[in-house]
Structure formats: C-alpha cells, structure tokens
Short mmCIF file of C-alpha atoms (C1' of nucleotides) and ligand atoms in Angstrom, two decimals:
data_model
loop_
_atom_site.label_atom_id
_atom_site.label_comp_id
_atom_site.label_asym_id
_atom_site.label_seq_id
_atom_site.Cartn_x
_atom_site.Cartn_y
_atom_site.Cartn_z
CA MET A 1254 -24.66 32.92 7.54
CA GLN A 1255 -24.95 29.63 9.33
CA HIS A 1256 -22.68 29.21 12.31
CA ILE A 1257 -21.79 25.82 13.56
CA SER A 1258 -19.35 24.44 16.02
CA VAL A 1259 -17.65 21.11 16.26
CA ASN A 1260 -17.79 21.06 20.02
CA SER A 1261 -21.06 21.72 21.74
CA PRO A 1262 -20.33 24.39 24.35
CA THR A 1263 -19.32 27.40 22.38
CA LEU A 1264 -17.11 29.92 24.02
CA VAL A 1265 -15.81 33.01 22.44
CA ALA A 1266 -13.92 35.40 24.63
CA GLY A 1267 -11.66 38.11 23.36
CA GLY A 1268 -11.35 36.72 19.83
CA ALA A 1269 -11.12 33.13 18.74
CA SER A 1270 -7.45 33.21 17.96
CA SER A 1271 -6.56 33.59 21.62
CA LEU A 1272 -7.92 30.13 22.31
CA PRO A 1273 -5.39 27.57 23.54
CA GLU A 1274 -5.70 25.39 20.43
CA TYR A 1275 -4.42 28.28 18.33
CA GLN A 1276 -1.41 29.24 20.41
CA ARG A 1277 1.42 27.14 19.05
CA PRO A 1278 2.56 27.49 15.47
CA LEU A 1279 3.10 23.74 15.24
CA SER A 1280 1.63 20.92 17.26
CA PHE A 1281 0.12 17.46 17.06
CA TYR A 1282 -3.29 19.14 16.86
CA GLY A 1283 -4.37 17.56 20.11
CA LEU A 1284 -7.02 20.23 20.71
CA ALA A 1285 -9.98 20.57 18.37
CA PRO A 1286 -11.29 24.04 17.52
CA SER A 1287 -13.83 25.23 20.03
CA ASP A 1288 -14.93 28.52 18.50
CA ASP A 1289 -17.65 29.22 15.95
CA ILE A 1290 -16.72 28.26 12.46
CA THR A 1291 -18.77 29.05 9.41
CA ILE A 1292 -19.51 26.58 6.67
CA GLU A 1293 -17.52 28.73 4.28
CA GLU A 1294 -14.54 28.57 6.59
CA PHE A 1295 -14.82 24.81 6.89
CA GLU A 1296 -14.89 24.56 3.13
CA ASN A 1297 -12.20 27.05 2.28
CA PHE A 1298 -9.69 25.95 4.86
CA SER A 1299 -10.12 22.24 4.30
CA PHE A 1300 -9.79 22.52 0.54
CA GLN A 1301 -6.71 24.63 0.93
CA ARG A 1302 -5.20 21.99 3.16
CA LEU A 1303 -6.19 19.24 0.80
CA GLU A 1304 -4.37 21.14 -1.93
CA MET A 1305 -1.28 21.24 0.26
CA LEU A 1306 -1.39 17.53 0.90
CA ARG A 1307 -1.86 16.79 -2.77
CA LYS A 1308 1.13 18.93 -3.63
CA ILE A 1309 3.20 16.99 -1.16
CA GLU A 1310 2.02 13.76 -2.64
CA SER A 1311 2.67 14.74 -6.21
CA LYS A 1312 6.21 15.84 -5.44
CA ALA A 1313 6.85 12.58 -3.67
CA THR A 1314 5.44 10.39 -6.41
CA ARG A 1315 7.55 12.20 -8.98
CA GLY A 1316 10.58 11.52 -6.85
CA LEU A 1317 11.30 15.18 -6.19
CA THR A 1318 12.56 14.66 -2.66
CA SER A 1319 15.95 16.33 -2.80
CA GLU A 1320 16.84 18.96 -0.25
CA GLU A 1321 16.26 21.79 -2.75
CA GLU A 1322 12.93 20.46 -3.95
CA SER A 1323 11.77 19.94 -0.38
CA LYS A 1324 12.74 23.46 0.51
CA LYS A 1325 10.89 24.86 -2.48
CA LEU A 1326 7.84 22.90 -1.45
CA ALA A 1327 8.08 24.06 2.14
CA ASP A 1328 8.26 27.68 0.96
CA GLU A 1329 5.21 27.18 -1.19
CA LEU A 1330 3.27 25.64 1.65
CA ARG A 1331 4.14 28.49 3.98
CA ASN A 1332 2.02 30.78 1.84
CA VAL A 1333 -1.12 28.75 2.41
CA PHE A 1334 -1.56 29.22 6.13
CA ASN A 1335 0.63 31.85 7.71
CA LEU A 1336 1.54 30.15 10.95
CA SER A 1337 3.16 33.25 12.37
CA THR A 1338 -0.24 34.94 12.68
CA PRO A 1339 -3.01 33.84 15.04
CA GLU A 1340 -5.54 33.68 12.22
CA GLY A 1341 -3.22 31.54 10.11
CA ARG A 1342 -2.81 29.12 12.99
CA ARG A 1343 -6.54 29.04 13.45
CA GLN A 1344 -7.02 28.13 9.80
CA ASP A 1345 -4.35 25.50 10.06
CA VAL A 1346 -5.99 23.86 13.05
CA ILE A 1347 -9.51 24.02 11.65
CA SER A 1348 -8.47 22.59 8.31
CA HIS A 1349 -6.55 19.81 9.95
CA HIS A 1350 -9.46 18.75 12.11
CA THR A 1351 -11.94 18.97 9.27
CA LEU A 1352 -9.80 16.67 7.18
CA ARG A 1353 -9.45 14.33 10.14
CA LEU A 1354 -13.17 13.82 9.97
CA ALA A 1355 -13.17 13.45 6.21
CA PHE A 1356 -10.32 10.94 6.30
CA SER A 1357 -11.35 9.01 9.38
CA ALA A 1358 -12.67 5.93 7.57
CA PRO A 1359 -10.21 3.07 8.11
CA ASP A 1360 -9.32 2.73 4.44
CA ARG A 1361 -8.63 6.44 4.07
CA ARG A 1362 -6.41 6.91 7.07
CA SER A 1363 -3.05 5.83 5.69
CA TRP A 1364 -2.90 8.40 2.97
CA PHE A 1365 -3.83 11.19 5.35
CA VAL A 1366 -1.35 10.11 8.01
CA LYS A 1367 1.42 9.90 5.48
CA MET A 1368 0.74 13.31 3.97
CA GLU A 1369 0.19 15.03 7.30
CA SER A 1370 3.39 13.60 8.72
CA ASP A 1371 5.27 14.71 5.61
CA LEU A 1372 3.77 18.15 6.10
CA LEU A 1373 4.83 18.42 9.70
CA SER A 1374 8.25 17.13 8.78
CA LEU A 1375 8.66 19.75 6.07
CA ARG A 1376 7.52 22.51 8.37
CA LEU A 1377 9.93 21.48 11.08
CA ARG A 1378 12.84 20.98 8.74
CA PHE A 1379 12.44 24.32 7.00
CA GLY A 1380 11.64 27.13 9.33
CA GLY A 1381 10.66 25.13 12.37
CA ASP A 1382 12.58 24.56 15.54
CA VAL A 1383 12.68 20.99 16.74
CA LYS A 1384 13.87 21.81 20.20
CA GLN A 1385 11.25 24.45 20.70
CA PHE A 1386 8.59 22.16 19.30
CA ILE A 1387 9.45 19.50 21.84
CA GLU A 1388 9.29 21.99 24.68
CA SER A 1389 6.17 23.88 23.67
CA ASN A 1390 4.28 20.66 23.13
CA GLY A 1391 5.40 19.14 26.39
CA MET A 1392 6.96 16.12 24.73
CA HIS A 1393 9.11 13.96 26.92
CA MET A 1394 12.46 12.73 25.71
CA GLU A 1395 14.24 10.59 28.23
CA PRO A 1396 17.62 12.08 29.06
CA VAL A 1397 20.78 10.06 29.47
CA SER A 1398 22.42 10.10 32.85
CA ARG A 1399 26.01 11.17 33.21
CA SER A 1400 27.13 7.74 34.33
CA ASN A 1401 25.22 5.96 31.57
CA PHE A 1402 26.66 8.39 29.06
CA ALA A 1403 30.17 7.52 30.14
CA THR A 1404 29.63 3.91 29.12
CA LEU A 1405 28.17 4.93 25.77
CA ALA A 1406 30.37 7.78 24.75
CA SER A 1407 32.87 5.94 22.60
CA ASP A 1408 30.19 3.96 20.79
CA LEU A 1409 28.20 7.12 20.21
CA ASP A 1410 31.26 8.69 18.71
CA ALA A 1411 31.59 5.77 16.36
CA VAL A 1412 27.98 6.19 15.27
CA ARG A 1413 28.49 9.88 14.79
CA ALA A 1414 31.47 9.22 12.58
CA GLN A 1415 29.22 7.16 10.27
CA LEU A 1416 26.54 9.81 9.87
CA SER A 1417 25.89 11.44 6.54
CA ALA A 1418 27.80 14.66 6.06
CA ALA A 1419 24.68 16.76 6.52
CA ASP A 1420 23.71 15.01 9.74
CA GLN A 1421 27.22 15.13 11.06
CA LYS A 1422 27.25 18.88 10.73
CA MET A 1423 24.21 19.08 12.99
CA VAL A 1424 25.73 17.11 15.85
CA ARG A 1425 28.05 19.24 17.94
CA VAL A 1426 31.42 17.71 18.37
CA PRO A 1427 32.41 17.18 21.95
CA LEU A 1428 29.42 14.99 22.77
CA THR A 1429 27.77 15.73 26.08
CA PRO A 1430 25.10 13.80 27.98
CA ASP A 1431 22.47 16.42 27.27
CA ALA A 1432 22.99 16.05 23.52
CA VAL A 1433 21.55 12.54 23.54
CA SER A 1434 18.16 11.02 24.36
CA LYS A 1435 17.04 7.50 25.09
CA VAL A 1436 14.13 6.51 22.88
CA PRO A 1437 12.13 3.30 22.47
CA PHE A 1438 13.42 1.36 19.51
CA ALA A 1439 10.11 1.55 17.65
CA GLU A 1440 10.09 5.32 17.63
CA ALA A 1441 13.47 5.51 16.02
CA SER A 1442 12.93 3.05 13.19
CA GLU A 1443 14.02 5.44 10.48
CA LEU A 1444 17.18 6.35 12.35
CA VAL A 1445 17.86 2.72 13.10
CA TRP A 1446 17.44 2.07 9.43
CA LYS A 1447 20.02 4.69 8.57
CA ARG A 1448 22.25 3.51 11.39
CA SER A 1449 22.18 6.94 12.90
CA VAL A 1450 21.59 5.74 16.43
CA LEU A 1451 23.24 3.58 19.02
CA LEU A 1452 21.23 0.52 19.99
CA ARG A 1453 21.41 -0.77 23.56
CA ASP A 1454 19.04 -3.03 25.46
CA GLY A 1455 16.13 -2.42 23.13
CA TYR A 1456 16.53 1.33 23.23
CA ALA A 1457 17.87 3.73 20.69
CA TYR A 1458 20.21 6.49 21.80
CA VAL A 1459 19.50 9.40 19.52
CA PHE A 1460 21.41 12.60 18.99
CA ASN A 1461 19.07 15.40 19.98
CA ALA A 1462 19.95 17.23 16.80
CA LEU A 1463 18.40 14.32 14.88
CA LEU A 1464 15.18 13.91 16.82
CA LEU A 1465 12.86 14.89 13.98
CA PRO A 1466 12.06 11.33 12.87
CA VAL A 1467 11.20 10.45 16.46
CA ILE A 1468 8.76 13.33 16.62
CA ILE A 1469 7.20 12.30 13.33
CA SER A 1470 6.87 8.74 14.51
CA ARG A 1471 5.01 9.92 17.61
CA TYR A 1472 2.89 12.21 15.50
CA ARG A 1473 1.81 9.35 13.27
CA LEU A 1474 0.76 7.35 16.28
CA ALA A 1475 -1.14 10.25 17.82
CA LEU A 1476 -2.79 11.00 14.50
CA ARG A 1477 -3.93 7.42 14.05
CA ARG A 1478 -5.54 7.56 17.47
CA GLY A 1479 -7.13 10.87 16.59
CA LEU A 1480 -8.54 9.43 13.39
CA GLN A 1481 -9.99 6.52 15.29
CA ALA A 1482 -11.71 8.95 17.63
CA ALA A 1483 -12.82 11.12 14.75
CA SER A 1484 -14.48 8.21 13.01
CA ASN A 1485 -16.69 7.74 16.06
CA GLN A 1486 -17.69 11.39 15.93
CA VAL A 1487 -18.62 11.47 12.27
CA PRO A 1488 -22.16 10.09 12.58
CA THR A 1489 -23.03 12.52 15.37
CA ILE A 1490 -21.64 15.49 13.54
CA GLN A 1491 -23.34 14.61 10.30
CA ASP A 1492 -26.62 14.23 12.16
CA SER A 1493 -26.49 17.61 13.79
CA HIS A 1494 -24.95 19.45 10.84
CA THR A 1495 -26.37 18.19 7.59
CA GLN A 1496 -24.50 20.92 5.73
CA LEU A 1497 -21.25 19.17 6.52
CA GLY A 1498 -22.44 16.04 4.78
CA SER A 1499 -22.00 17.54 1.34
CA LEU A 1500 -18.64 18.99 2.31
CA PHE A 1501 -17.42 15.54 3.32
CA GLY A 1502 -18.82 14.13 0.12
CA ALA A 1503 -16.82 16.65 -1.87
CA LEU A 1504 -13.67 16.02 0.12
CA GLN A 1505 -13.90 12.29 -0.49
CA LYS A 1506 -13.95 12.79 -4.22
CA TYR A 1507 -10.67 14.60 -3.88
CA ASP A 1508 -8.90 11.69 -2.26
CA PRO A 1509 -6.04 11.01 -4.65
CA GLY A 1510 -4.69 8.05 -2.76
CA ALA A 1511 -7.93 6.13 -2.77
CA ASN A 1512 -7.26 4.18 -5.92
CA TYR A 1513 -3.65 3.36 -5.52
CA GLU A 1514 -3.39 2.07 -2.00
CA PRO A 1515 -4.64 -1.52 -1.90
CA SER A 1516 -6.03 -1.36 1.58
CA GLY A 1517 -9.04 -2.70 3.38
CA GLY A 1518 -8.83 -6.09 1.69
CA THR A 1519 -10.23 -4.96 -1.65
CA VAL A 1520 -8.27 -3.82 -4.64
CA ASP A 1521 -9.30 -1.20 -7.12
CA LEU A 1522 -9.21 -2.06 -10.83
CA ALA A 1523 -7.27 1.11 -11.50
CA SER A 1524 -4.34 -0.17 -9.48
CA LEU A 1525 -4.11 -3.50 -11.27
CA ASP A 1526 -1.28 -2.48 -13.58
CA MET A 1527 0.77 -1.21 -10.69
CA LEU A 1528 0.10 -4.24 -8.56
CA ALA A 1529 0.90 -6.65 -11.37
CA LYS A 1530 4.20 -4.96 -11.91
CA ARG A 1531 5.25 -4.90 -8.32
CA SER A 1532 3.72 -8.00 -6.74
CA PHE A 1533 2.23 -10.56 -9.16
CA PRO A 1534 3.96 -13.92 -9.49
CA LEU A 1535 5.23 -14.69 -12.93
CA CYS A 1536 2.28 -16.88 -13.92
CA MET A 1537 -0.24 -14.15 -13.18
CA ARG A 1538 1.83 -11.42 -14.68
CA TYR A 1539 2.01 -13.54 -17.79
CA LEU A 1540 -1.74 -14.10 -17.95
CA LYS A 1541 -2.38 -10.44 -17.39
CA GLY A 1542 -0.03 -9.65 -20.24
CA VAL A 1543 -2.01 -11.93 -22.52
CA MET A 1544 -5.21 -10.18 -21.49
CA ASP A 1545 -3.69 -6.79 -22.19
CA THR A 1546 -2.54 -7.70 -25.67
CA ASP A 1547 -5.07 -10.31 -26.87
CA HIS A 1548 -8.07 -9.37 -24.71
CA LYS A 1549 -8.96 -13.01 -24.35
CA LEU A 1550 -7.97 -16.02 -22.32
CA LYS A 1551 -8.94 -19.66 -22.72
CA HIS A 1552 -10.87 -21.49 -20.08
CA TRP A 1553 -8.12 -22.62 -17.70
CA GLY A 1554 -6.35 -19.33 -18.00
CA ARG A 1555 -9.54 -17.58 -16.92
CA GLN A 1556 -9.89 -19.96 -14.00
CA GLN A 1557 -6.32 -19.55 -12.85
CA TYR A 1558 -6.18 -15.80 -13.29
CA GLY A 1559 -9.76 -15.00 -12.32
CA LEU A 1560 -9.61 -16.81 -9.02
CA PHE A 1561 -6.25 -15.24 -8.29
CA LEU A 1562 -7.74 -11.80 -8.87
CA LYS A 1563 -10.56 -12.64 -6.51
CA GLY A 1564 -7.93 -13.70 -3.99
CA ILE A 1565 -6.11 -10.39 -4.09
CA GLY A 1566 -9.31 -8.45 -3.50
CA ILE A 1567 -10.93 -7.66 -6.84
CA THR A 1568 -14.65 -7.44 -6.18
CA LEU A 1569 -17.25 -9.23 -8.27
CA PRO A 1570 -18.54 -6.10 -10.01
CA ASP A 1571 -14.98 -5.12 -10.82
CA ALA A 1572 -14.21 -8.61 -12.07
CA LEU A 1573 -17.22 -8.56 -14.37
CA GLN A 1574 -16.21 -5.17 -15.65
CA TYR A 1575 -12.62 -6.24 -16.13
CA TRP A 1576 -13.37 -9.33 -18.17
CA GLN A 1577 -16.14 -7.61 -20.04
CA SER A 1578 -14.04 -4.65 -21.05
CA HIS A 1579 -11.38 -6.91 -22.52
CA PHE A 1580 -13.52 -9.63 -24.05
CA THR A 1581 -15.92 -7.29 -25.77
CA ARG A 1582 -13.04 -6.00 -27.83
CA VAL A 1583 -13.03 -9.33 -29.62
CA MET A 1584 -16.69 -10.36 -29.27
CA SER A 1585 -20.13 -8.85 -28.80
CA ASP A 1586 -21.56 -7.80 -25.48
CA LYS A 1587 -24.17 -10.48 -25.93
CA ASP A 1588 -21.61 -13.22 -26.43
CA PHE A 1589 -19.81 -12.17 -23.31
CA ASP A 1590 -22.96 -12.19 -21.20
CA ARG A 1591 -24.08 -15.53 -22.58
CA ASN A 1592 -20.82 -17.42 -22.31
CA TYR A 1593 -18.66 -15.93 -19.59
CA ALA A 1594 -20.53 -13.80 -17.07
CA TYR A 1595 -22.19 -16.73 -15.36
CA ASN A 1596 -18.89 -18.45 -14.66
CA ILE A 1597 -17.42 -15.35 -13.11
CA ARG A 1598 -20.35 -15.00 -10.75
CA TYR A 1599 -20.10 -18.72 -10.04
CA ASN A 1600 -16.46 -18.38 -9.05
CA TYR A 1601 -17.45 -15.66 -6.62
CA GLY A 1602 -20.03 -17.96 -5.04
CA LYS A 1603 -23.02 -16.17 -6.44
CA GLU A 1604 -24.43 -18.99 -8.55
CA GLY A 1605 -25.20 -22.69 -8.17
CA LYS A 1606 -24.12 -24.09 -4.87
CA ARG A 1607 -22.68 -20.69 -3.94
CA THR A 1608 -19.20 -21.76 -2.92
CA ASP A 1609 -16.56 -19.10 -2.53
CA TRP A 1610 -13.92 -20.98 -4.48
CA SER A 1611 -10.37 -20.52 -3.44
CA PRO A 1612 -7.66 -19.58 -5.92
CA TYR A 1613 -5.54 -22.41 -7.32
CA SER A 1614 -2.39 -23.33 -5.49
CA CYS A 1615 0.89 -23.84 -7.32
CA SER A 1616 0.48 -27.59 -7.25
CA ALA A 1617 -3.00 -27.24 -8.66
CA ILE A 1618 -1.61 -25.04 -11.39
CA LEU A 1619 1.28 -27.39 -12.09
CA ASN A 1620 -1.15 -30.26 -12.14
CA MET A 1621 -3.77 -28.78 -14.45
CA GLN A 1622 -4.32 -30.11 -17.90
CA PRO A 1623 -1.16 -29.09 -19.68
CA PRO A 1624 -1.62 -26.25 -22.13
CA VAL A 1625 -1.88 -27.94 -25.51
CA ALA A 1626 -3.58 -25.48 -27.81
CA SER A 1627 -1.27 -22.79 -29.10
CA ASP A 1628 -3.42 -20.19 -27.37
CA ASP A 1629 -3.53 -21.98 -24.03
CA ARG A 1630 -1.72 -19.71 -21.60
CA HIS A 1631 -2.40 -21.26 -18.22
CA GLY A 1632 0.02 -23.22 -16.06
CA CYS A 1633 3.32 -22.26 -14.53
CA PRO A 1634 5.62 -20.29 -16.82
CA PHE A 1635 8.67 -21.77 -15.14
CA ARG A 1636 7.61 -25.06 -16.69
CA GLU A 1637 5.70 -24.07 -19.79
CA LEU A 1638 7.86 -21.35 -21.31
CA SER A 1639 10.84 -22.05 -23.50
CA ALA A 1640 14.20 -21.23 -21.96
CA THR A 1641 14.44 -18.19 -24.19
CA GLN A 1642 11.00 -16.86 -23.31
CA LEU A 1643 11.54 -17.49 -19.63
CA THR A 1644 14.91 -15.78 -19.59
CA GLY A 1645 13.31 -12.85 -21.34
CA MET A 1646 10.55 -12.51 -18.77
CA VAL A 1647 12.84 -12.93 -15.80
CA THR A 1648 15.31 -10.46 -17.20
CA ALA A 1649 12.60 -7.91 -17.83
CA GLU A 1650 11.38 -8.25 -14.28
CA LEU A 1651 14.77 -7.98 -12.64
CA GLU A 1652 16.07 -5.25 -14.88
CA SER A 1653 13.40 -2.83 -13.75
CA ALA A 1654 14.62 -3.37 -10.19
CA ASN A 1655 18.15 -2.62 -11.35
CA LEU A 1656 20.05 -4.93 -9.07
CA PRO A 1657 23.80 -5.07 -8.83
CA ASP A 1658 23.79 -8.86 -9.16
CA ALA A 1659 21.07 -9.20 -11.79
CA LYS A 1660 23.08 -11.58 -13.97
CA GLU A 1661 23.61 -14.13 -11.24
CA ARG A 1662 20.02 -13.89 -10.10
CA ILE A 1663 18.66 -14.49 -13.58
CA GLU A 1664 20.96 -17.45 -13.96
CA GLU A 1665 19.86 -18.86 -10.61
CA VAL A 1666 16.18 -18.59 -11.47
CA THR A 1667 16.39 -20.01 -14.96
CA SER A 1668 18.63 -22.88 -13.97
CA LEU A 1669 16.26 -23.91 -11.17
CA ALA A 1670 13.44 -23.86 -13.68
CA ALA A 1671 15.49 -25.90 -16.13
CA ARG A 1672 15.94 -28.53 -13.42
CA ASN A 1673 12.16 -28.63 -12.96
CA HIS A 1674 12.26 -26.83 -9.62
CA TYR A 1675 9.53 -24.44 -10.64
CA GLN A 1676 8.43 -23.30 -7.22
CA LEU A 1677 12.00 -22.84 -6.09
CA ALA A 1678 12.67 -20.77 -9.17
CA CYS A 1679 9.58 -18.73 -8.40
CA LYS A 1680 10.79 -18.09 -4.88
CA ALA A 1681 14.26 -17.20 -6.07
CA LEU A 1682 12.67 -14.59 -8.30
CA TRP A 1683 10.65 -13.21 -5.40
CA GLU A 1684 13.77 -12.90 -3.31
CA ALA A 1685 15.97 -11.48 -6.03
CA SER A 1686 14.43 -8.04 -5.87
CA ARG A 1687 13.59 -8.22 -2.16
CA PRO A 1688 16.75 -8.28 -0.07
CA VAL A 1689 16.36 -8.92 3.63
CA PRO A 1690 16.13 -5.55 5.35
CA THR A 1691 18.86 -5.23 7.91
CA HIS A 1692 16.83 -3.34 10.46
CA SER A 1693 13.26 -2.71 9.51
CA PRO A 1694 10.78 -5.56 9.99
CA ASP A 1695 11.01 -8.12 7.21
CA GLY A 1696 7.61 -7.94 5.59
CA GLY A 1697 6.93 -11.13 3.69
CA ALA A 1698 8.88 -13.27 6.13
CA GLU A 1699 6.15 -15.94 5.82
CA LEU A 1700 7.32 -16.65 2.32
CA ARG A 1701 11.01 -16.02 2.81
CA GLU A 1702 11.16 -18.67 5.50
CA LYS A 1703 9.72 -21.32 3.23
CA PRO A 1704 11.86 -23.07 0.67
CA ALA A 1705 9.37 -22.66 -2.16
CA VAL A 1706 6.37 -20.69 -3.32
CA THR A 1707 3.28 -22.82 -2.82
CA HIS A 1708 0.53 -20.43 -3.81
CA PRO A 1709 0.36 -17.47 -6.20
CA ASN A 1710 -1.65 -15.48 -3.68
CA GLU A 1711 0.93 -16.22 -1.03
CA TYR A 1712 3.53 -14.75 -3.38
CA PHE A 1713 1.40 -11.68 -3.86
CA ASP A 1714 0.57 -11.22 -0.20
CA ALA A 1715 4.18 -11.60 0.83
CA ALA A 1716 5.27 -9.13 -1.84
CA GLU A 1717 2.75 -6.58 -0.63
CA ALA A 1718 3.68 -7.18 2.99
CA TYR A 1719 7.32 -6.65 2.11
CA ARG A 1720 6.49 -3.41 0.40
CA LYS A 1721 4.38 -2.25 3.27
CA ALA A 1722 7.11 -2.91 5.81
CA LEU A 1723 9.42 -0.71 3.77
CA GLU A 1724 6.73 1.91 3.45
CA VAL A 1725 7.04 2.49 7.17
CA GLU A 1726 10.54 3.71 6.52
CA ARG A 1727 9.62 5.73 3.51
CA GLU A 1728 6.76 7.53 5.20
CA VAL A 1729 9.22 9.30 7.40
CA GLY A 1730 11.66 9.91 4.59
CA GLY A 1731 13.76 6.77 4.96
CA VAL A 1732 15.65 4.96 2.28
CA MET A 1733 14.57 2.06 0.14
CA PRO A 1734 16.52 -1.05 0.97
CA VAL A 1735 17.15 -2.07 -2.63
CA ALA A 1736 20.02 0.30 -2.14
CA VAL A 1737 20.79 -1.50 1.08
CA ASP A 1738 23.33 -3.96 -0.07
CA GLU A 1739 26.08 -2.27 1.85
CA THR A 1740 27.29 -5.28 3.77
CA MET A 1741 28.82 -3.76 6.82
"C1'" G B 197 -12.92 -26.67 -20.49
"C1'" G B 198 -16.11 -30.43 -19.01
"C1'" C B 199 -20.97 -32.26 -17.61
"C1'" G B 200 -25.98 -31.72 -17.77
"C1'" G B 201 -31.02 -29.86 -19.22
"C1'" C B 202 -34.55 -28.17 -23.04
"C1'" DG C 1247 -29.67 -22.90 -30.81
"C1'" DC C 1248 -30.83 -21.53 -25.67
"C1'" DC C 1249 -29.38 -22.23 -20.81
"C1'" DG C 1250 -27.37 -23.96 -15.65
"C1'" DC C 1251 -23.68 -26.08 -12.94
"C1'" DC C 1252 -18.88 -27.63 -11.76
"C1'" DA C 1253 -13.84 -27.33 -10.91
"C1'" DA C 1254 -7.40 -28.52 -8.39
"C1'" DC C 1255 -4.11 -30.35 -4.64
"C1'" DA C 1256 3.64 -34.35 -6.70
"C1'" DT C 1257 7.06 -31.01 -8.86
"C1'" DA C 1258 12.71 -30.14 -2.61
S1 SF4 D 3127 5.45 -21.36 -8.89
FE1 SF4 D 3127 3.35 -21.01 -8.44
S2 SF4 D 3127 3.16 -18.86 -8.24
FE2 SF4 D 3127 5.11 -19.18 -9.14
S3 SF4 D 3127 4.67 -19.00 -11.26
FE3 SF4 D 3127 4.52 -21.13 -10.84
S4 SF4 D 3127 2.41 -21.41 -10.37
FE4 SF4 D 3127 2.73 -19.25 -10.33
#
RNA sequence: GGCGGC
DNA sequence: GCCGCCAACATA
C-alpha cells in the first residue's frame, strides 16, 4: 500500500489521532494533516465529504431549510464522520483538506465555501456549542466595557424586543455587559440584515447567544484564504504524487455547482435557461423564447442575441453548438455550416479582420432596421410588441417574482412603453423585482443610479450583481429581500 | 441582412 | 451554385 503525506516531514508518535490537528471536534481546519495517509483514505474520506456537501446543496436548492429539515440533515451528516472519536475527527480533517485542494481553482471556490460554511453552521447549530467553539479555537470577540454598555443598554433592549421568537428565547433577559460583543460591521452582515444587532460607529453589537453568523463569516474568509494557499500547492503535490492526479480528476467531475454558477467570466450553456429567467432583459428573453420554440432567428435577431450572448460569457464553441443545435432542427447540418457558422466565428473575432465586436447597445437596437417581416423578432420589445403582447410578457415576468404591488408595477412599465420611453420602461421592469436592500450592499447600483437602461448587457450584469450581493446573505442563511418590503 | 469574389 | 467579409450608436 502506497503511503503518502501532504506535508513533507512525516511524524507519527503515539498514533496519528493524537496530533494537534485532530484534537478539536470542530474548527476552521487551520492545520493540515501531518500524518501518513493512504491513497484509499484520501479517496474514501474525500468522497464521503463530497457526498455530505452535495446533500446540503440538494436540500438547499429544494428549499428544505426549515428548522426540522435542517435538524434531520444535521443528524444524517453526523453519521458520516463521528466527530466525538479521534478517528472520526481525523477523517473529517483529511477530507476537508483534500477537497480544499480539489476545489482550489478560482472558479470552483464559491461552491465549496458555501457548502462548507453551511456544514459548519449545521454542526454548530445542532449538537455544537458556539461558546466552546469560540474558546477552543482561540477566537477573539471584543467585549463591551461596563461604561460603554451603560450607554447602549436601552437600545440593545429595543433590538432584543424585535428579535424573532426563537432568537429572543436564546438571549437571557436582564442584559449584562458580558452577554454582548462588539464586532466589525462586515462580519455581522446577516445579523444586520435581520436587524438583530445594534449598529454604532461602524460596529455591530451582537448578542453572544447569536454569534453563529459571525463565526461563519470569519470561517468563510479563512477558508477563502486557505483555498488561495491550496491552489499554490496543487502543482507541487501533483508532481510528487501522481496518484492524486486521478483522484482530483474524479473529484472535479463530481462538482455539482460547476454548471450553475456563472463565475469566472464565462457562462455554461447549461445555465442559459436559468440565467435568461433571472437576469435577461426583455429583448433577449424574447429572442431566446423564439429560439426555443421556432429554433430559428432572422439575421438581425441573430446579431442582437448572438452578440449579447457573447457579452455575457458564452464561449465561441458553446455559441456554435447552441446555434447549431437549434438550427439543425429546421435545416441540414450542411446548410448550417455553409450559411451561419462563419458569421458566428466572425462575431467572435475569429474571421476576417478579427474584431471582437461588442454587443449592441439599446440605442443601436432601437435604431436598427425596424422588423418588417412577420418573422423578424429583433428590436426592443417595449417598442415593437403590441400593448397586449407586452403586458403579457411583463405580467409573466413579474408574476413569477410574486410582488405585493405587481399591478402597479405592470401598469408603470407598460405606460412608459406606451409613451415611447422604452429604456425607462426597461429599467422600471428591472427595478420592479429588485427592491433596494435596506442593509446589504446594493448589487446593481450602477444601473439603479441611472435613469434608463442603455445596454442589454448592462441590464444583465446589474441583475447578476444584484443577485450576488444577496447571495452573501443567503450563504449564511439570511433572508431574501423580496420579502423585505417591511418599511420600518 | 447587406456587399463582394468565382 | 460555391464562398469570404461586414455590421450599430436619438428614443428623458
Ligand atoms: S431597453 Fe434595451 S435592454 Fe431593454 S429591452 Fe429595450 S433594447 Fe433590450
């Protein structure tokens, strides 16, 4: 059996599980394993952990995040690595560090960080001890002095009164200075979001009973640093241990998040449906709809939509495959190659004068040859669609976001369009389902601050940025702000 | 879609 | 019939 070690000097004294990295049941995994680990162990442990993370993901994507579901999940996960035994802790640490290496590439980090932080959160919530975790890991939480506390006490009481019932139960009633910590604003974003903290001078005053999100926030930061470091180690490790290469290869194939997180500037074809639904401007959503039903698009529609797709990060091979797969449903492969493939490559700067053409702006789109043929689908729907069609599309889009004020929003959008304010209508639609977050950073502010949409890709980018800003909250179990209309 | 070449 | 090359810019 082939023994290998991640760290070069191997030390084994009195059994591996007495090593410092295996002492605490829960940690930020700051210490890498230093004992001998067999290939089989690497494989078994890391695949078991990957299974755990995938379970967490699948629960989350199916929306099973209630207290009961979370508890069930936590119980299930406890059976994978038994953290109350030294060997279970060893397996936990080894598997974590193996996956760090496998998920260290920049475009694979987010998924791993999210799942690992969910895992730690579950473990601490069900069966863990936050206070003990903080102590045993030497985490520093800045205490509040007696005199400072005196000035905050009444405000803290007010905050406590607003807590959810469950949280309120956790905070002991006569508040004392040692029941509160002073935390940098950024580390308490989820609590700020839920208005569970008192804000003063750029700091958040957090009830110690509710410190979990702060821990998770620090964990995410530490983990991101660790992944950065791990990515530097990967080449060395793969050089000295070729056996690990195939393990990493296998682990990569198991990455479930790879094709749904549009990261690293390129976008996977598989995520197109999802992206269209959540972030395409109306014109592009419309063109995509035509592609999905008719599998063809006339020339200017291809230009408008194709360049937009390039702009959001569809690669040339994917673009060729995308158009080909649709067009060949209504024509031969040969016809597609002869008449359309060249133009797609040309738009990507791979033919002729090799210019990387930029996607059309709104004014370019508004200014194109008007669609005359009955099957011309290009242009701006706010101008080209009949009032009935437009209302239908806008309604469909806003209904899926189920807003309290959908009626008014639809009316606002369609009446702007009727007055020929197409780009204003477009922006009103963007805003309708994207209320300004009260606390979290306003992703998409670039667009919100402008009066009108000026570019379809700007619409898309701002929509994605908005989503991403909210994601920060959701990663630590926060609330979506669509439900955040509580004006108080 | 237009222009151009054979 | 075969093929290559190009491209828009007011919309408060
Ligand atoms: S305003 Fe611009 S982005 Fe919006 S639908 Fe019209 S062309 Fe597309």
